[in-house]
Amino acid sequence: MKPIAVWGLLVLIPLNLLAAEPAPARQQELIHLLKQDCGSCHGLTLKGGLGPALLPNDLQAKPVDFLAATILDGRPGSAMPPWRGMVNEDEARWLVQRLREGIR
Ligand code: HEC
């Protein structure tokens, strides 16, 4: 391998890992969205309302990708709307991980 290719890999690999995590300012927007928009159905403290509770115990047994797909595409036939366009796939997964840890 040419040295330049090695340097390319060294730079690209960490960038790739970082891409999965939204930038700090975007993280704040996503938490705001969660409290304002999601909270209107799932409850201000996410204990449930029109939508089910989204507390760590409620989500622990459900796969991250399944829950992220629910956020992106909604649940047809239920009140859960799709958020694709407002959040991307990395952001949906990041939100699920925050929900599973518990939002403070
Ligand atoms: C208009 C009401 C409404 C809004 C707004 C809403 N949801 Fe939902 N959500 C629901 C309902 C109802 C369900 C249950 C769907 C079903 O019957 O399976 C649900 C289900 C879910 C689930 C799956 C829970 C589980 O245990 O399987 C997740 C995760 C979720 N919503 C996240 C979100 C997030 C994140 C937002 C904001 C970006 C949001 N919801 C906004 C109504 C809403």
XYZ file of N, CA, C and O and ligand atoms in Angstrom:
459
model
N 0.845 -1.199 0.000
C 0.000 0.000 0.000
C 0.880 1.248 0.000
O 1.883 1.300 0.714
N 0.501 2.235 -0.793
C 1.278 3.475 -0.830
C 1.063 4.255 0.475
O -0.038 4.229 1.023
N 2.127 4.942 0.922
C 1.982 5.672 2.201
C 0.767 6.615 2.206
O 0.080 6.733 3.209
N 0.494 7.252 1.068
C -0.619 8.208 1.036
C -1.953 7.513 1.343
O -2.807 8.043 2.041
N -2.086 6.244 0.872
C -3.324 5.493 1.129
C -3.449 5.182 2.614
O -4.540 5.220 3.182
N -2.303 4.881 3.248
C -2.326 4.588 4.683
C -2.805 5.819 5.450
O -3.663 5.740 6.326
N -2.273 6.996 5.073
C -2.717 8.225 5.747
C -4.203 8.463 5.527
O -4.917 8.868 6.433
N -4.647 8.178 4.319
C -6.071 8.339 4.020
C -6.923 7.498 4.951
O -7.913 7.977 5.506
N -6.519 6.251 5.159
C -7.274 5.354 6.043
C -7.267 5.875 7.476
O -8.290 5.875 8.155
N -6.092 6.351 7.915
C -5.983 6.825 9.295
C -6.916 8.007 9.537
O -7.444 8.197 10.627
N -7.122 8.821 8.493
C -7.992 9.990 8.644
C -9.459 9.587 8.511
O -10.303 10.049 9.263
N -9.725 8.697 7.557
C -11.133 8.377 7.255
C -11.802 7.520 8.331
O -12.972 7.689 8.603
N -11.061 6.594 8.933
C -11.705 5.692 9.892
C -12.303 6.479 11.074
O -13.497 6.335 11.336
N -11.525 7.342 11.748
C -12.150 8.088 12.861
C -13.295 8.992 12.398
O -14.282 9.116 13.102
N -13.205 9.584 11.214
C -14.287 10.439 10.727
C -15.572 9.633 10.589
O -16.652 10.091 10.927
N -15.430 8.421 10.099
C -16.557 7.529 9.929
C -17.233 7.202 11.249
O -18.454 7.194 11.354
N -16.411 6.938 12.269
C -16.967 6.609 13.582
C -17.713 7.807 14.145
O -18.772 7.676 14.733
N -17.158 9.007 13.941
C -17.788 10.218 14.467
C -19.106 10.504 13.776
O -20.009 11.066 14.365
N -19.228 10.111 12.501
C -20.416 10.448 11.727
C -21.683 9.874 12.356
O -22.760 10.409 12.178
N -21.560 8.776 13.124
C -22.733 8.159 13.727
C -23.305 9.011 14.862
O -24.436 8.828 15.256
N -22.497 9.921 15.383
C -22.915 10.740 16.519
C -23.210 12.161 16.031
O -22.342 12.811 15.476
N -24.441 12.657 16.214
C -24.736 14.025 15.762
C -23.836 15.046 16.476
O -23.400 14.804 17.610
N -23.567 16.172 15.811
C -22.766 17.245 16.410
C -23.483 17.771 17.655
O -24.711 17.680 17.742
N -22.711 18.326 18.616
C -23.319 18.758 19.883
C -24.538 19.677 19.706
O -25.543 19.492 20.398
N -24.472 20.641 18.790
C -25.607 21.557 18.616
C -26.826 20.791 18.111
O -27.962 21.054 18.527
N -26.588 19.835 17.231
C -27.678 19.020 16.696
C -28.265 18.125 17.796
O -29.467 17.887 17.843
N -27.403 17.641 18.688
C -27.882 16.818 19.803
C -28.886 17.607 20.640
O -29.918 17.083 21.044
N -28.592 18.898 20.859
C -29.513 19.736 21.640
C -30.846 19.896 20.926
O -31.900 19.862 21.558
N -30.779 20.074 19.589
C -32.020 20.193 18.808
C -32.850 18.921 18.921
O -34.076 18.966 19.029
N -32.167 17.772 18.866
C -32.875 16.486 18.908
C -33.542 16.275 20.275
O -34.674 15.796 20.349
N -32.853 16.666 21.340
C -33.444 16.530 22.681
C -34.641 17.482 22.805
O -35.673 17.133 23.388
N -34.515 18.658 22.197
C -35.614 19.616 22.198
C -36.822 19.020 21.459
O -37.956 19.077 21.961
N -36.568 18.444 20.289
C -37.623 17.791 19.500
C -38.304 16.709 20.342
O -39.540 16.602 20.381
N -37.482 15.923 21.034
C -37.997 14.826 21.853
C -38.943 15.361 22.924
O -40.033 14.834 23.126
N -38.532 16.441 23.587
C -39.355 16.955 24.683
C -40.601 17.647 24.160
O -41.683 17.499 24.729
N -40.458 18.424 23.072
C -41.600 19.185 22.557
C -42.526 18.309 21.734
O -43.691 18.143 22.078
N -42.030 17.770 20.642
C -42.895 17.082 19.679
C -43.256 15.664 20.126
O -44.410 15.269 20.066
N -42.270 14.904 20.553
C -42.549 13.531 20.958
C -43.320 13.560 22.278
O -44.228 12.763 22.496
N -42.957 14.522 23.149
C -43.596 14.623 24.463
C -45.085 14.896 24.358
O -45.852 14.524 25.251
N -45.530 15.514 23.257
C -46.950 15.821 23.138
C -47.779 14.541 23.084
O -48.940 14.549 23.476
N -47.233 13.460 22.627
C -47.956 12.178 22.609
C -47.442 11.211 23.678
O -48.208 10.467 24.270
N -46.135 11.207 23.882
C -45.549 10.207 24.786
C -45.448 10.731 26.213
O -44.939 10.038 27.087
N -45.927 11.971 26.423
C -45.891 12.563 27.760
C -44.641 13.398 27.938
O -43.579 13.043 27.438
N -44.793 14.526 28.652
C -43.658 15.440 28.859
C -42.485 14.731 29.506
O -41.335 15.011 29.211
N -42.764 13.785 30.397
C -41.684 13.051 31.054
C -41.536 11.661 30.426
O -40.896 10.792 31.000
N -42.156 11.470 29.237
C -42.064 10.231 28.456
C -42.661 9.029 29.177
O -42.328 7.888 28.878
N -43.568 9.323 30.139
C -44.227 8.230 30.872
C -45.435 7.694 30.124
O -46.151 6.829 30.616
N -45.689 8.262 28.955
C -46.799 7.767 28.146
C -47.978 8.720 28.171
O -48.124 9.543 29.079
N -48.799 8.637 27.159
C -49.992 9.470 26.989
C -50.786 8.808 25.890
O -51.124 7.640 25.997
N -50.975 9.539 24.789
C -51.573 8.925 23.599
C -50.643 7.814 23.084
O -51.087 6.757 22.659
N -49.343 8.057 23.143
C -48.357 7.037 22.768
C -47.840 6.334 24.020
O -48.001 6.841 25.128
N -47.206 5.168 23.859
C -46.718 4.408 25.015
C -45.538 5.097 25.708
O -44.909 5.990 25.139
N -45.257 4.680 26.938
C -44.107 5.196 27.680
C -42.819 4.858 26.925
O -42.718 3.812 26.293
N -41.857 5.783 26.977
C -40.563 5.571 26.299
C -39.428 5.614 27.325
O -38.363 6.157 27.068
N -39.683 5.060 28.501
C -38.653 5.051 29.540
C -37.743 3.837 29.336
O -38.121 2.894 28.633
N -36.519 3.889 29.921
C -35.547 2.808 29.679
C -36.135 1.405 29.837
O -35.914 0.546 28.976
N -36.915 1.169 30.896
C -37.477 -0.174 31.119
C -38.416 -0.611 30.008
O -38.538 -1.798 29.743
N -39.090 0.358 29.386
C -40.052 0.021 28.334
C -39.345 -0.377 27.038
O -39.926 -1.065 26.203
N -38.107 0.103 26.849
C -37.444 -0.060 25.551
C -36.304 -1.069 25.574
O -35.820 -1.482 24.521
N -35.882 -1.456 26.775
C -34.697 -2.308 26.934
C -34.766 -3.573 26.071
O -33.788 -3.949 25.443
N -35.934 -4.217 26.011
C -36.042 -5.520 25.344
C -36.224 -5.382 23.833
O -36.179 -6.374 23.119
N -36.428 -4.148 23.346
C -36.698 -3.970 21.917
C -35.432 -3.534 21.184
O -34.720 -2.665 21.676
N -35.146 -4.136 20.019
C -33.901 -3.824 19.299
C -33.834 -2.348 18.888
O -34.859 -1.754 18.516
N -32.626 -1.773 18.943
C -32.413 -0.370 18.585
C -32.906 -0.103 17.159
O -33.597 0.890 16.908
N -32.575 -0.992 16.228
C -32.937 -0.749 14.825
C -34.458 -0.768 14.627
O -34.986 -0.018 13.817
N -35.135 -1.629 15.365
C -36.604 -1.693 15.283
C -37.208 -0.373 15.779
O -38.097 0.207 15.136
N -36.697 0.128 16.904
C -37.234 1.377 17.456
C -36.867 2.558 16.557
O -37.680 3.467 16.343
N -35.634 2.542 16.007
C -35.221 3.624 15.104
C -36.109 3.619 13.855
O -36.507 4.679 13.363
N -36.465 2.428 13.367
C -37.337 2.335 12.189
C -38.725 2.887 12.519
O -39.371 3.518 11.670
N -39.182 2.672 13.753
C -40.478 3.232 14.177
C -40.431 4.755 14.126
O -41.378 5.395 13.659
N -39.310 5.331 14.589
C -39.185 6.794 14.566
C -39.133 7.279 13.116
O -39.802 8.249 12.752
N -38.374 6.604 12.272
C -38.196 7.079 10.888
C -39.478 6.932 10.071
O -39.841 7.839 9.316
N -40.161 5.811 10.215
C -41.293 5.509 9.324
C -42.642 5.517 10.022
O -43.670 5.320 9.375
N -42.661 5.726 11.329
C -43.915 5.706 12.064
C -44.474 4.295 12.110
O -43.801 3.334 11.719
N -45.690 4.170 12.657
C -46.382 2.871 12.670
C -47.693 3.072 11.940
O -48.634 3.629 12.506
N -47.739 2.621 10.685
C -48.974 2.789 9.919
C -50.158 2.193 10.691
O -50.014 1.161 11.339
N -51.274 2.887 10.648
C -52.452 2.400 11.369
C -52.486 2.850 12.811
O -53.434 2.564 13.529
N -51.433 3.553 13.273
C -51.443 4.111 14.630
C -51.196 5.612 14.522
O -50.973 6.128 13.423
N -51.204 6.296 15.663
C -50.979 7.747 15.656
C -49.499 8.092 15.480
O -49.158 9.252 15.289
N -48.627 7.095 15.567
C -47.184 7.373 15.489
C -46.805 7.802 14.069
O -46.866 7.004 13.135
N -46.432 9.096 13.897
C -46.112 9.596 12.558
C -44.659 9.305 12.169
O -43.825 9.065 13.036
N -44.343 9.322 10.872
C -42.946 9.169 10.442
C -42.178 10.479 10.638
O -42.730 11.550 10.428
N -40.902 10.362 11.020
C -40.073 11.560 11.251
C -38.938 11.658 10.245
O -38.073 12.518 10.350
N -38.911 10.743 9.267
C -37.895 10.801 8.218
C -37.995 12.164 7.548
O -39.092 12.627 7.254
N -36.866 12.808 7.321
C -36.903 14.171 6.798
C -36.617 15.163 7.914
O -35.970 16.176 7.699
N -37.105 14.843 9.142
C -36.780 15.666 10.313
C -35.530 15.108 10.982
O -34.711 15.858 11.493
N -35.417 13.777 11.015
C -34.232 13.134 11.581
C -33.728 12.079 10.602
O -34.523 11.460 9.904
N -32.409 11.918 10.534
C -31.856 10.886 9.649
C -31.642 9.587 10.444
O -31.955 9.523 11.638
N -31.098 8.567 9.790
C -31.009 7.257 10.440
C -30.074 7.266 11.649
O -30.394 6.689 12.683
N -28.924 7.931 11.512
C -27.994 8.011 12.647
C -28.652 8.728 13.820
O -28.473 8.358 14.976
N -29.410 9.788 13.486
C -30.048 10.570 14.547
C -31.159 9.773 15.224
O -31.327 9.851 16.448
N -31.910 8.980 14.451
C -32.972 8.145 15.033
C -32.345 7.128 15.995
O -32.829 6.925 17.110
N -31.229 6.510 15.567
C -30.557 5.534 16.426
C -30.004 6.217 17.686
O -30.082 5.677 18.783
N -29.454 7.417 17.499
C -28.915 8.167 18.641
C -30.040 8.467 19.637
O -29.867 8.312 20.847
N -31.207 8.871 19.124
C -32.355 9.161 20.004
C -32.780 7.910 20.775
O -33.047 7.982 21.976
N -32.820 6.765 20.087
C -33.209 5.522 20.762
C -32.213 5.222 21.888
O -32.596 4.856 23.003
N -30.918 5.426 21.594
C -29.920 5.148 22.631
C -30.093 6.086 23.833
O -29.967 5.650 24.975
N -30.415 7.348 23.575
C -30.656 8.272 24.687
C -31.883 7.822 25.481
O -31.890 7.851 26.693
N -32.947 7.419 24.778
C -34.167 6.967 25.465
C -33.869 5.738 26.321
O -34.358 5.617 27.437
N -33.062 4.820 25.779
C -32.758 3.594 26.528
C -31.898 3.874 27.756
O -31.947 3.133 28.728
N -31.111 4.970 27.714
C -30.308 5.350 28.890
C -31.130 6.163 29.873
O -30.800 6.243 31.048
N -32.179 6.831 29.348
C -32.970 7.742 30.167
C -32.524 9.168 29.937
O -31.338 9.473 30.054
N -33.483 10.026 29.535
C -33.192 11.440 29.300
C -33.276 12.156 30.638
O -34.273 12.014 31.336
N -32.233 12.919 30.979
C -32.295 13.653 32.247
C -32.882 15.037 32.026
O -32.693 15.632 31.008
C -49.208 12.018 17.319
C -48.699 11.230 18.435
C -47.252 10.819 18.444
C -46.134 11.604 18.283
C -46.079 13.098 18.020
C -44.987 10.725 18.447
N -45.401 9.454 18.701
Fe -44.213 7.820 18.974
N -45.821 6.625 19.097
C -47.154 7.053 19.079
C -48.036 5.885 19.211
C -49.562 5.918 19.263
C -47.183 4.749 19.288
C -47.600 3.282 19.421
C -47.761 2.724 18.042
C -48.305 1.315 18.079
O -49.501 1.174 18.253
O -47.493 0.382 17.928
C -45.810 5.257 19.217
C -44.680 4.437 19.276
C -43.394 4.910 19.382
C -42.244 4.076 19.604
C -42.230 2.564 19.750
C -42.405 2.230 21.201
C -42.430 0.764 21.476
O -42.430 0.416 22.673
O -42.438 -0.062 20.546
C -41.163 4.895 19.663
C -39.706 4.511 19.897
C -41.646 6.238 19.472
N -43.008 6.210 19.293
C -40.834 7.360 19.461
C -41.278 8.636 19.138
C -40.397 9.752 18.959
C -38.887 9.725 19.148
C -41.184 10.812 18.621
C -40.748 12.209 18.275
C -39.726 12.353 17.242
C -42.567 10.353 18.620
N -42.578 9.029 18.932
C -43.668 11.140 18.371
C -47.585 8.360 18.957
C -46.779 9.466 18.712
